[in-house]
GROMACS .gro file of C-alpha atoms in nm:
model
  163
    1UNK     CA    1  -0.034  -3.425   1.622
    2UNK     CA    2  -0.305  -3.537   1.805
    3UNK     CA    3  -0.539  -3.831   1.778
    4UNK     CA    4  -0.941  -3.761   1.775
    5UNK     CA    5  -1.007  -3.870   2.140
    6UNK     CA    6  -0.704  -3.586   2.240
    7UNK     CA    7  -0.834  -3.348   1.966
    8UNK     CA    8  -1.172  -3.382   2.125
    9UNK     CA    9  -1.058  -3.335   2.488
   10UNK     CA   10  -0.836  -3.014   2.392
   11UNK     CA   11  -1.197  -2.829   2.245
   12UNK     CA   12  -1.316  -2.867   2.618
   13UNK     CA   13  -0.980  -2.814   2.838
   14UNK     CA   14  -0.785  -2.580   2.580
   15UNK     CA   15  -1.057  -2.274   2.563
   16UNK     CA   16  -0.785  -2.012   2.473
   17UNK     CA   17  -0.640  -2.262   2.195
   18UNK     CA   18  -0.286  -2.253   2.342
   19UNK     CA   19   0.035  -2.411   2.133
   20UNK     CA   20   0.320  -2.560   2.249
   21UNK     CA   21   0.508  -2.790   2.475
   22UNK     CA   22   0.401  -2.931   2.791
   23UNK     CA   23   0.669  -2.689   2.923
   24UNK     CA   24   0.513  -2.447   2.783
   25UNK     CA   25   0.179  -2.517   2.916
   26UNK     CA   26   0.289  -2.583   3.300
   27UNK     CA   27   0.469  -2.231   3.302
   28UNK     CA   28   0.217  -2.054   3.573
   29UNK     CA   29  -0.055  -2.340   3.559
   30UNK     CA   30  -0.223  -2.415   3.875
   31UNK     CA   31  -0.246  -2.751   3.834
   32UNK     CA   32  -0.129  -3.052   3.607
   33UNK     CA   33  -0.324  -3.410   3.602
   34UNK     CA   34  -0.121  -3.684   3.425
   35UNK     CA   35  -0.249  -4.001   3.325
   36UNK     CA   36   0.030  -4.066   3.015
   37UNK     CA   37   0.351  -4.231   3.076
   38UNK     CA   38   0.654  -4.201   3.318
   39UNK     CA   39   0.909  -3.925   3.308
   40UNK     CA   40   0.689  -3.696   3.127
   41UNK     CA   41   0.722  -3.427   3.330
   42UNK     CA   42   1.048  -3.253   3.515
   43UNK     CA   43   1.119  -3.095   3.848
   44UNK     CA   44   1.233  -2.754   3.627
   45UNK     CA   45   0.862  -2.776   3.503
   46UNK     CA   46   0.697  -2.803   3.802
   47UNK     CA   47   0.908  -2.509   3.935
   48UNK     CA   48   0.760  -2.303   3.641
   49UNK     CA   49   0.399  -2.348   3.774
   50UNK     CA   50   0.230  -2.169   4.031
   51UNK     CA   51   0.272  -2.354   4.354
   52UNK     CA   52  -0.036  -2.581   4.259
   53UNK     CA   53  -0.127  -2.943   4.223
   54UNK     CA   54   0.048  -3.192   4.071
   55UNK     CA   55  -0.142  -3.539   4.046
   56UNK     CA   56   0.141  -3.750   3.854
   57UNK     CA   57  -0.103  -4.067   3.774
   58UNK     CA   58   0.091  -4.303   3.537
   59UNK     CA   59   0.182  -4.605   3.701
   60UNK     CA   60   0.404  -4.794   3.823
   61UNK     CA   61   0.648  -4.503   3.763
   62UNK     CA   62   0.432  -4.144   3.723
   63UNK     CA   63   0.522  -3.885   3.511
   64UNK     CA   64   0.704  -3.693   3.768
   65UNK     CA   65   0.810  -3.911   4.114
   66UNK     CA   66   0.621  -3.748   4.416
   67UNK     CA   67   0.921  -3.613   4.587
   68UNK     CA   68   1.058  -3.439   4.286
   69UNK     CA   69   0.710  -3.275   4.227
   70UNK     CA   70   0.744  -3.141   4.566
   71UNK     CA   71   0.990  -2.906   4.508
   72UNK     CA   72   0.781  -2.674   4.343
   73UNK     CA   73   0.391  -2.811   4.393
   74UNK     CA   74   0.182  -2.765   4.713
   75UNK     CA   75   0.004  -3.061   4.697
   76UNK     CA   76   0.103  -3.406   4.532
   77UNK     CA   77  -0.117  -3.716   4.445
   78UNK     CA   78  -0.013  -4.017   4.293
   79UNK     CA   79  -0.135  -4.368   4.199
   80UNK     CA   80   0.131  -4.538   4.403
   81UNK     CA   81   0.054  -4.654   4.733
   82UNK     CA   82   0.384  -4.593   4.870
   83UNK     CA   83   0.294  -4.195   4.865
   84UNK     CA   84   0.078  -3.994   5.064
   85UNK     CA   85  -0.240  -3.860   4.876
   86UNK     CA   86  -0.257  -4.238   4.629
   87UNK     CA   87  -0.529  -4.164   4.390
   88UNK     CA   88  -0.654  -4.503   4.353
   89UNK     CA   89  -0.995  -4.585   4.160
   90UNK     CA   90  -1.073  -4.873   4.416
   91UNK     CA   91  -1.169  -4.533   4.626
   92UNK     CA   92  -1.482  -4.534   4.375
   93UNK     CA   93  -1.546  -4.888   4.320
   94UNK     CA   94  -1.736  -5.094   4.417
   95UNK     CA   95  -1.947  -4.812   4.579
   96UNK     CA   96  -2.077  -4.653   4.275
   97UNK     CA   97  -2.219  -5.022   4.189
   98UNK     CA   98  -2.325  -5.070   4.531
   99UNK     CA   99  -2.529  -4.761   4.522
  100UNK     CA  100  -2.652  -4.771   4.190
  101UNK     CA  101  -2.754  -5.140   4.232
  102UNK     CA  102  -2.909  -5.086   4.573
  103UNK     CA  103  -3.193  -4.858   4.430
  104UNK     CA  104  -3.170  -5.024   4.082
  105UNK     CA  105  -3.077  -4.747   3.936
  106UNK     CA  106  -3.121  -4.732   3.529
  107UNK     CA  107  -2.800  -4.575   3.464
  108UNK     CA  108  -2.475  -4.422   3.614
  109UNK     CA  109  -2.502  -4.068   3.554
  110UNK     CA  110  -2.295  -3.734   3.563
  111UNK     CA  111  -2.435  -3.640   3.883
  112UNK     CA  112  -2.373  -3.987   4.055
  113UNK     CA  113  -1.982  -3.936   3.985
  114UNK     CA  114  -1.987  -3.627   4.077
  115UNK     CA  115  -2.124  -3.667   4.411
  116UNK     CA  116  -1.943  -3.962   4.431
  117UNK     CA  117  -1.625  -3.759   4.432
  118UNK     CA  118  -1.736  -3.523   4.680
  119UNK     CA  119  -1.860  -3.807   4.935
  120UNK     CA  120  -1.477  -3.894   4.883
  121UNK     CA  121  -1.362  -3.573   4.954
  122UNK     CA  122  -1.579  -3.499   5.258
  123UNK     CA  123  -1.441  -3.792   5.415
  124UNK     CA  124  -1.114  -3.608   5.481
  125UNK     CA  125  -1.220  -3.357   5.783
  126UNK     CA  126  -1.069  -2.988   5.766
  127UNK     CA  127  -0.894  -3.069   6.114
  128UNK     CA  128  -0.716  -3.403   5.932
  129UNK     CA  129  -0.665  -3.205   5.567
  130UNK     CA  130  -0.294  -3.135   5.505
  131UNK     CA  131  -0.123  -3.133   5.208
  132UNK     CA  132  -0.006  -3.500   5.253
  133UNK     CA  133  -0.405  -3.604   5.326
  134UNK     CA  134  -0.618  -3.474   5.109
  135UNK     CA  135  -0.819  -3.801   4.999
  136UNK     CA  136  -0.881  -4.128   5.236
  137UNK     CA  137  -0.699  -4.451   5.226
  138UNK     CA  138  -0.767  -4.693   4.985
  139UNK     CA  139  -0.766  -4.913   5.228
  140UNK     CA  140  -1.026  -4.692   5.458
  141UNK     CA  141  -1.335  -4.971   5.465
  142UNK     CA  142  -1.615  -4.689   5.520
  143UNK     CA  143  -1.560  -4.496   5.141
  144UNK     CA  144  -1.738  -4.792   4.979
  145UNK     CA  145  -2.069  -4.725   5.190
  146UNK     CA  146  -2.023  -4.336   5.187
  147UNK     CA  147  -1.981  -4.366   4.824
  148UNK     CA  148  -2.307  -4.597   4.762
  149UNK     CA  149  -2.517  -4.384   4.951
  150UNK     CA  150  -2.452  -4.072   4.756
  151UNK     CA  151  -2.485  -4.231   4.459
  152UNK     CA  152  -2.805  -4.415   4.545
  153UNK     CA  153  -2.944  -4.080   4.674
  154UNK     CA  154  -2.849  -3.897   4.333
  155UNK     CA  155  -3.055  -4.159   4.175
  156UNK     CA  156  -3.352  -4.105   4.396
  157UNK     CA  157  -3.322  -3.751   4.300
  158UNK     CA  158  -3.282  -3.767   3.933
  159UNK     CA  159  -3.594  -3.988   3.889
  160UNK     CA  160  -3.386  -4.333   3.783
  161UNK     CA  161  -3.410  -4.545   4.097
  162UNK     CA  162  -3.651  -4.827   4.025
  163UNK     CA  163  -3.688  -4.869   4.391
   0.00000   0.00000   0.00000
């Protein structure tokens, strides 16, 4: 019952060709990344996982509320600003575009996106890193400049910068 996009993703993400329900898939899983719909995941599903990561990203109501997910997960992130570890695309924008435009890059590459993600993660020092603090705040004004530098550096390294 998958649409063509889901089918394509399954070939990349489901290398063992597993079948079953979401509850089946979460048993002994290390991570769940949801971008689907509210209320999809239950406390019992999270409890069946290894004590890992739950990123419940459906907005405004996530697949499971963070306080419920913490019953079985070590780290929980969501798109909501009223819980710790807000995962928000504002962390990437405008930094990616600022960096690419600053060197007149011909394109945005996967390497740029990957380096941007490492730059964002690197903004939380080892001393600051906790289960409730894995990513900088979307209100941190330094993020855009850090991401821009990372993206510009990659563009130069890849030879796609025009400056």
